[in-house]
Coordinates of C-alpha atoms in Angstrom, one line a residue:
M1 CA 0.0 0.2 0.0
V2 CA 1.3 3.4 -1.2
L3 CA 0.8 6.1 1.3
N4 CA -0.1 9.5 0.0
S5 CA 1.8 12.7 1.1
E6 CA -1.8 13.9 2.9
D7 CA -1.9 11.0 5.0
V8 CA 1.8 11.3 6.2
D9 CA 1.0 14.9 6.8
V10 CA -2.2 13.9 8.7
R11 CA -0.2 11.3 11.1
R12 CA 2.3 14.1 11.8
A13 CA -0.2 16.4 12.9
E14 CA -1.9 13.9 15.1
A15 CA 1.6 12.9 16.7
R16 CA 2.3 16.7 17.2
R17 CA -1.3 17.2 18.6
A18 CA -0.6 14.6 21.1
R19 CA 2.8 15.4 22.2
D20 CA 1.3 19.2 22.7
Q21 CA -1.6 17.5 25.0
E22 CA 1.0 15.5 27.0
R23 CA 3.0 18.7 27.6
V24 CA 0.0 20.9 28.6
K25 CA -1.0 18.0 31.1
K26 CA 2.2 17.9 32.4
L27 CA 2.7 21.7 32.9
H28 CA -0.7 22.6 34.3
D29 CA -0.4 19.5 36.9
G30 CA 1.7 21.4 39.8
R31 CA 2.7 17.6 41.2
L32 CA 4.2 16.6 37.9
R33 CA 5.7 20.0 37.2
N34 CA 9.5 19.9 37.3
I35 CA 11.9 22.9 38.2
G36 CA 14.8 23.0 35.8
A37 CA 15.6 20.5 33.1
D38 CA 13.0 18.0 32.5
I39 CA 15.5 14.9 31.8
V40 CA 12.4 12.5 31.2
G41 CA 10.6 14.7 28.7
V42 CA 13.7 15.2 26.7
K43 CA 14.5 11.7 26.5
N44 CA 10.9 11.0 25.3
Q45 CA 11.2 13.6 22.7
I46 CA 14.5 12.1 21.6
A47 CA 12.7 8.8 21.5
E48 CA 9.8 9.9 19.8
K49 CA 12.4 11.8 17.2
Q50 CA 14.2 8.7 16.5
Q51 CA 11.0 6.7 16.2
L52 CA 9.6 9.1 14.0
A53 CA 12.5 9.2 11.7
Q54 CA 12.4 5.1 11.6
Q55 CA 9.1 5.4 10.8
Q56 CA 9.8 7.9 7.8
A57 CA 12.7 5.7 6.6
D58 CA 10.5 2.7 6.8
E59 CA 7.9 4.4 4.7
E60 CA 10.2 5.6 2.3
E61 CA 11.8 2.1 1.7
K62 CA 8.4 0.7 1.4
Q63 CA 7.4 3.1 -0.9
F64 CA 10.5 2.9 -3.1
Q65 CA 10.0 -1.0 -3.0
E66 CA 6.2 -0.4 -4.3
Q67 CA 7.4 1.7 -6.9
E68 CA 10.1 -0.7 -8.1
D69 CA 7.5 -3.4 -8.0
L70 CA 5.1 -1.5 -10.2
R71 CA 8.1 -0.5 -12.7
R72 CA 8.8 -4.2 -12.9
Y73 CA 5.1 -5.2 -13.3
L74 CA 4.8 -2.5 -16.1
I75 CA 7.7 -3.9 -18.0
R76 CA 6.3 -7.4 -17.6
V77 CA 3.2 -6.1 -19.2
E78 CA 4.9 -4.6 -21.7
A79 CA 6.9 -7.5 -22.9
E80 CA 3.8 -9.9 -22.6
E81 CA 2.0 -7.1 -24.7
T82 CA 4.9 -7.4 -27.4
L83 CA 5.0 -11.1 -27.1
A84 CA 1.3 -11.3 -27.9
K85 CA 1.4 -8.9 -30.6
R86 CA 4.3 -11.0 -32.1
D87 CA 2.6 -14.2 -32.2
E88 CA -0.6 -12.5 -33.3
A89 CA 1.4 -11.2 -36.4
A90 CA 3.0 -14.7 -36.7
K91 CA -0.2 -16.4 -36.7
L92 CA -1.4 -13.8 -39.3
R93 CA 1.6 -14.8 -41.3
R94 CA 0.8 -18.5 -41.0
D95 CA -2.6 -17.8 -41.9
W96 CA -1.6 -16.0 -44.9
A97 CA 0.8 -18.6 -46.0
M98 CA -1.7 -21.5 -45.7
Q99 CA -4.1 -19.6 -47.7
S100 CA -1.4 -18.8 -50.3
Q101 CA -0.5 -22.4 -50.3
T102 CA -2.1 -25.1 -53.1
R103 CA -3.8 -28.0 -52.1
N104 CA -1.0 -30.3 -52.4
E105 CA 1.1 -28.1 -50.6
R106 CA -1.1 -27.9 -47.3
R107 CA -0.1 -30.0 -44.2
E108 CA -3.6 -31.5 -44.1
A109 CA -3.0 -33.2 -47.4
D110 CA 0.4 -34.8 -46.4
I111 CA 0.2 -38.0 -44.7
A112 CA 3.8 -38.4 -44.1
R113 CA 4.5 -34.9 -42.1
S114 CA 8.0 -34.0 -41.3
T115 CA 9.2 -32.8 -38.1
K116 CA 9.5 -29.3 -39.7
D117 CA 5.9 -29.1 -40.1
F118 CA 5.6 -29.0 -36.3
A119 CA 4.7 -25.8 -34.3
A120 CA 7.7 -24.2 -32.7
I121 CA 8.5 -24.8 -29.0
S122 CA 5.9 -22.2 -26.8
V123 CA 8.4 -20.9 -24.2
D124 CA 5.4 -19.5 -21.9
G125 CA 4.2 -23.2 -21.6
C126 CA 7.8 -24.5 -20.7
N127 CA 8.8 -25.1 -17.0
V128 CA 12.2 -24.0 -15.7
S129 CA 13.8 -27.4 -16.2
S130 CA 13.6 -27.3 -20.0
A131 CA 15.8 -24.4 -20.1
Q132 CA 13.8 -22.3 -22.0
K133 CA 13.1 -19.4 -19.7
F134 CA 14.6 -18.1 -16.6
D135 CA 13.7 -15.6 -13.5
G136 CA 14.4 -12.2 -14.2
E137 CA 15.1 -12.6 -17.8
D138 CA 13.7 -9.7 -20.1
R139 CA 12.2 -11.3 -23.0
G140 CA 10.9 -7.9 -24.3
R141 CA 14.3 -6.4 -24.7
H142 CA 14.8 -7.2 -28.4
E143 CA 11.6 -6.0 -29.3
R144 CA 12.0 -2.9 -27.0
H145 CA 15.5 -2.2 -28.6
R146 CA 14.1 -2.6 -31.8
L147 CA 11.1 -0.1 -31.4
Q148 CA 13.6 2.4 -29.8
A149 CA 15.9 2.0 -32.8
A150 CA 12.8 2.7 -34.8
Q151 CA 11.7 5.7 -33.0
N152 CA 15.6 6.9 -33.2
R153 CA 15.6 6.4 -36.6
D154 CA 12.3 7.9 -37.3
W155 CA 13.3 11.1 -35.1
A156 CA 16.4 11.5 -36.6
Q157 CA 14.8 11.3 -40.3
L158 CA 12.4 14.1 -39.0
Q159 CA 15.4 16.2 -37.6
M160 CA 17.3 16.1 -40.8
Q161 CA 14.0 16.6 -42.9
E162 CA 13.3 19.9 -40.6
R163 CA 17.0 20.9 -40.8
Q164 CA 17.0 20.6 -44.6
A165 CA 13.8 22.6 -44.9
R166 CA 15.2 25.1 -42.3
L167 CA 18.4 25.5 -44.5
Q168 CA 16.4 25.5 -47.9
A169 CA 14.0 28.4 -46.2
E170 CA 17.2 30.2 -44.9
C171 CA 18.8 30.0 -48.6
D172 CA 15.6 30.9 -50.2
D173 CA 15.2 34.0 -47.7
A174 CA 19.0 35.1 -48.2
R175 CA 18.7 34.7 -51.8
A176 CA 15.5 36.6 -51.9
Y177 CA 17.2 39.2 -49.6
A178 CA 20.1 39.7 -51.8
D179 CA 17.7 40.1 -55.0
T180 CA 15.8 42.6 -53.0
M181 CA 19.0 44.6 -51.9
A182 CA 20.5 44.5 -55.3
Q183 CA 17.4 46.1 -57.0
V184 CA 17.3 48.6 -54.0
S185 CA 20.9 49.4 -54.8
K186 CA 20.1 49.9 -58.3
L187 CA 17.2 52.2 -57.5
Q188 CA 19.3 53.9 -55.2
D189 CA 22.1 54.5 -57.6
E190 CA 19.5 55.8 -60.4
A191 CA 18.1 57.9 -58.0
E192 CA 21.3 59.7 -57.0
T193 CA 22.4 59.9 -60.4
E194 CA 19.2 61.8 -61.2
Y195 CA 19.5 63.7 -57.9
E196 CA 23.0 64.9 -59.0
R197 CA 22.0 65.9 -62.5
E198 CA 19.2 67.8 -61.2
K199 CA 21.3 69.5 -58.6
T200 CA 23.8 70.5 -61.3
K201 CA 20.9 71.8 -63.7
Q202 CA 19.6 73.9 -60.6
A203 CA 23.1 75.2 -59.6
F204 CA 23.7 76.3 -63.3
E205 CA 20.5 78.0 -63.3
V206 CA 20.7 79.8 -59.8
R207 CA 24.3 81.0 -60.9
K208 CA 23.0 82.8 -64.0
F209 CA 19.9 84.1 -62.1
N210 CA 22.4 85.6 -59.5
E211 CA 24.7 87.0 -62.3
A212 CA 21.8 88.9 -63.9
M213 CA 20.8 90.3 -60.6
L214 CA 24.3 91.3 -59.7
A215 CA 24.5 93.3 -62.9
S216 CA 21.0 94.9 -62.6
Q217 CA 22.0 95.7 -58.8
R218 CA 25.2 97.3 -60.0
L219 CA 23.4 99.5 -62.5
N220 CA 20.7 100.4 -60.0
N221 CA 23.7 101.1 -57.4
S222 CA 25.2 103.7 -59.7
R223 CA 22.3 105.4 -61.0
A224 CA 21.5 106.1 -57.2
R225 CA 24.9 107.2 -56.7
A226 CA 24.5 109.6 -59.5
R227 CA 21.2 111.0 -58.6
T228 CA 22.1 111.3 -54.8
L229 CA 25.3 113.3 -55.8
D230 CA 23.0 115.7 -58.1
M231 CA 20.8 116.2 -55.2
D232 CA 23.5 116.8 -52.8
Q233 CA 24.9 119.6 -55.2
S234 CA 21.6 121.5 -55.6
E235 CA 20.8 121.5 -51.9
I236 CA 24.2 122.9 -51.3
Q237 CA 23.9 125.4 -53.8
A238 CA 20.5 126.4 -52.6
T239 CA 21.5 126.8 -48.9
V240 CA 24.3 129.1 -50.1
S241 CA 22.3 131.3 -52.2
S242 CA 18.9 131.5 -50.3
A243 CA 19.2 133.8 -47.1
L244 CA 16.1 132.1 -45.8
V245 CA 17.6 128.4 -46.1
S246 CA 20.9 129.7 -44.5
E247 CA 19.2 131.6 -41.9
N248 CA 21.2 134.9 -42.2
P249 CA 20.5 137.0 -39.3
L250 CA 20.9 140.1 -41.4
Q251 CA 17.6 139.8 -43.2
A252 CA 15.6 140.7 -39.6
K253 CA 17.7 143.8 -39.5
T254 CA 15.3 147.3 -39.5
D255 CA 16.3 151.0 -39.9
V256 CA 15.2 151.6 -36.2
S257 CA 18.3 150.9 -33.9
G258 CA 17.5 148.2 -31.5
R259 CA 14.7 146.6 -33.4
V260 CA 14.1 143.7 -35.7
R261 CA 11.7 142.0 -37.6
V262 CA 10.1 139.2 -35.8
D263 CA 8.9 137.1 -38.8
H264 CA 12.5 137.4 -40.1
W265 CA 14.6 137.0 -37.2
K266 CA 17.1 134.0 -37.2
G267 CA 18.7 134.5 -34.1
L268 CA 21.5 136.8 -32.5
S269 CA 24.2 138.2 -34.7
P270 CA 28.1 137.0 -33.7
E271 CA 28.6 140.2 -31.8
Q272 CA 25.5 139.7 -29.8
A273 CA 26.1 136.3 -29.1
K274 CA 29.6 137.4 -27.8
A275 CA 27.9 139.9 -25.4
V276 CA 25.6 137.1 -24.0
V277 CA 28.5 135.0 -23.5
F278 CA 30.6 137.7 -21.5
S279 CA 27.2 138.5 -19.6
N280 CA 26.8 134.8 -18.6
E281 CA 30.4 134.7 -17.5
A282 CA 30.2 137.6 -15.4
I283 CA 27.0 136.0 -13.6
L284 CA 28.8 132.9 -13.1
A285 CA 32.0 134.5 -11.8
A286 CA 29.4 136.7 -9.3
K287 CA 27.8 133.5 -8.1
Q288 CA 31.0 131.7 -7.8
A289 CA 32.3 134.7 -5.5
K290 CA 29.2 134.6 -3.7
R291 CA 29.4 130.8 -3.0
E292 CA 33.0 131.5 -1.8
K293 CA 32.0 133.8 0.6
E294 CA 29.1 132.0 2.0
R295 CA 31.5 128.9 2.4
D296 CA 34.1 131.0 4.4
A297 CA 31.2 132.1 6.6
E298 CA 30.2 128.5 7.2
L299 CA 33.8 127.6 8.1
E300 CA 34.1 130.6 10.6
E301 CA 30.8 129.7 12.1
S302 CA 31.7 126.0 12.3
R303 CA 35.1 127.0 13.9
Q304 CA 33.4 129.2 16.6
Q305 CA 31.1 126.1 17.3
D306 CA 34.0 124.0 17.6
L307 CA 35.6 126.4 20.0
L308 CA 32.5 126.6 22.0
R309 CA 32.1 122.8 22.4
R310 CA 35.7 122.9 23.6
Q311 CA 34.9 125.6 26.2
M312 CA 31.9 123.4 27.3
A313 CA 33.7 120.2 27.4
Q314 CA 36.4 121.7 29.5
Y315 CA 33.9 123.3 31.8
E316 CA 32.2 119.8 32.2
Y317 CA 35.6 118.0 33.2
E318 CA 36.5 120.6 35.6
A319 CA 33.1 120.5 37.2
E320 CA 33.2 116.8 37.4
K321 CA 36.7 116.8 38.5
K322 CA 35.6 119.4 41.3
R323 CA 32.6 117.1 42.4
V324 CA 34.8 114.1 42.5
Q325 CA 37.3 116.0 44.7
Q326 CA 34.5 117.0 46.9
T327 CA 33.1 113.4 47.1
L328 CA 36.5 112.1 48.2
E329 CA 37.0 114.9 50.8
V330 CA 33.5 114.0 52.3
Q331 CA 34.6 110.4 52.2
Q332 CA 37.7 111.0 54.0
T333 CA 36.0 113.3 56.6
L334 CA 33.2 110.6 57.2
K335 CA 36.0 107.9 57.7
R336 CA 37.6 110.5 59.8
Q337 CA 34.7 110.9 62.0
A338 CA 34.0 107.1 62.2
D339 CA 37.3 106.3 63.2
E340 CA 37.3 109.0 65.9
A341 CA 33.7 107.8 67.0
K342 CA 35.4 104.3 67.2
E343 CA 38.5 105.6 69.3
R344 CA 35.9 107.8 71.5
E345 CA 33.7 104.5 72.1
R346 CA 36.7 102.6 73.0
R347 CA 38.1 105.2 75.6
Q348 CA 34.4 105.3 77.0
K349 CA 34.6 101.5 77.3
D350 CA 37.8 101.7 79.1
L351 CA 36.9 104.4 81.2
S352 CA 33.3 102.7 82.1
Q353 CA 34.9 99.4 83.2
G354 CA 37.4 101.6 85.6
K355 CA 40.8 100.7 84.4
I356 CA 43.5 102.2 86.2
E357 CA 46.4 103.4 84.0
K358 CA 49.8 104.5 84.9
G359 CA 48.8 108.3 85.1
F360 CA 46.5 107.7 87.9
F361 CA 49.4 107.0 90.3
N362 CA 51.6 109.7 88.7
S363 CA 48.8 112.0 89.5
F364 CA 49.1 111.8 93.1
G365 CA 50.7 114.7 94.8
T366 CA 50.0 116.8 91.9
S367 CA 47.3 119.8 91.6
F368 CA 44.7 119.4 89.2
R369 CA 45.3 122.7 88.1

């Protein structure tokens, strides 16, 4: 019997569940609970693991043996089927041979049959003592080898055919690709030749057009320069000869001195312009002198303010110095008074205690006055 993987897993789960239940019983029972290492429990676990490993090994060995028996059975069945097919084919050939024989050639018509007409030995019907078959003999080996050889031959032929077809397809593809590329190259060469021819033609036409445009531009430029020169000469002549265009200031002069025609006045004369310039220079000089005078006054005022600030600073310094000196004198006076008070208190203390000094004895026999 072959165990499935699910049955093995179920057994393992049941064994683990049983171990967990035993452990729970032992832990929850205070009388069976141990402090420290549970030697018995560890030994039981080791024994259970060894037993489980042995069971697994036995199951694997049993499964392997069953697989081997199954493989042998399949080989035997295959050999029997091969022999049955061979016997059936031999029987069919005999039937065909008998049907093809004439009446005189048939065995039923031959009264004195020879030994060669008897059927061949049936190996399956023989015992071991007949030395026709043996235990462990692979009787289907030759047929299996023949079938394998036929399969290999068919596979090799199929591979060769596929390879030849693939090589032929690759050759056809390469030939078609080469033809296509040759045609494409030819078309490209023709297109490039036509393009170069058209490009050369267009370049020649463009050069002719540019030359014509250059000649026309040169002619137009020469005509424009001549026309501009004539216009410049005419403008210069008109400017020199016309008092209006040249804006001559003399055309506004009248017979009355100091008066001009407003509608003809074109500005001051050179003498008048010089007089205006001289007047402006005098005004600028007066303004400059005034600014210098104001600057000198500002400097003097700044100097006076600086002197006043210095005097005020000196006065404040002397006042602060005097105040500090007075403070020091007051402090010294207070200190001296404090020392005198201490000395006076000390003397008063000595006098209050009735201390007799040397002067007391020296005062005997003397007058107080």
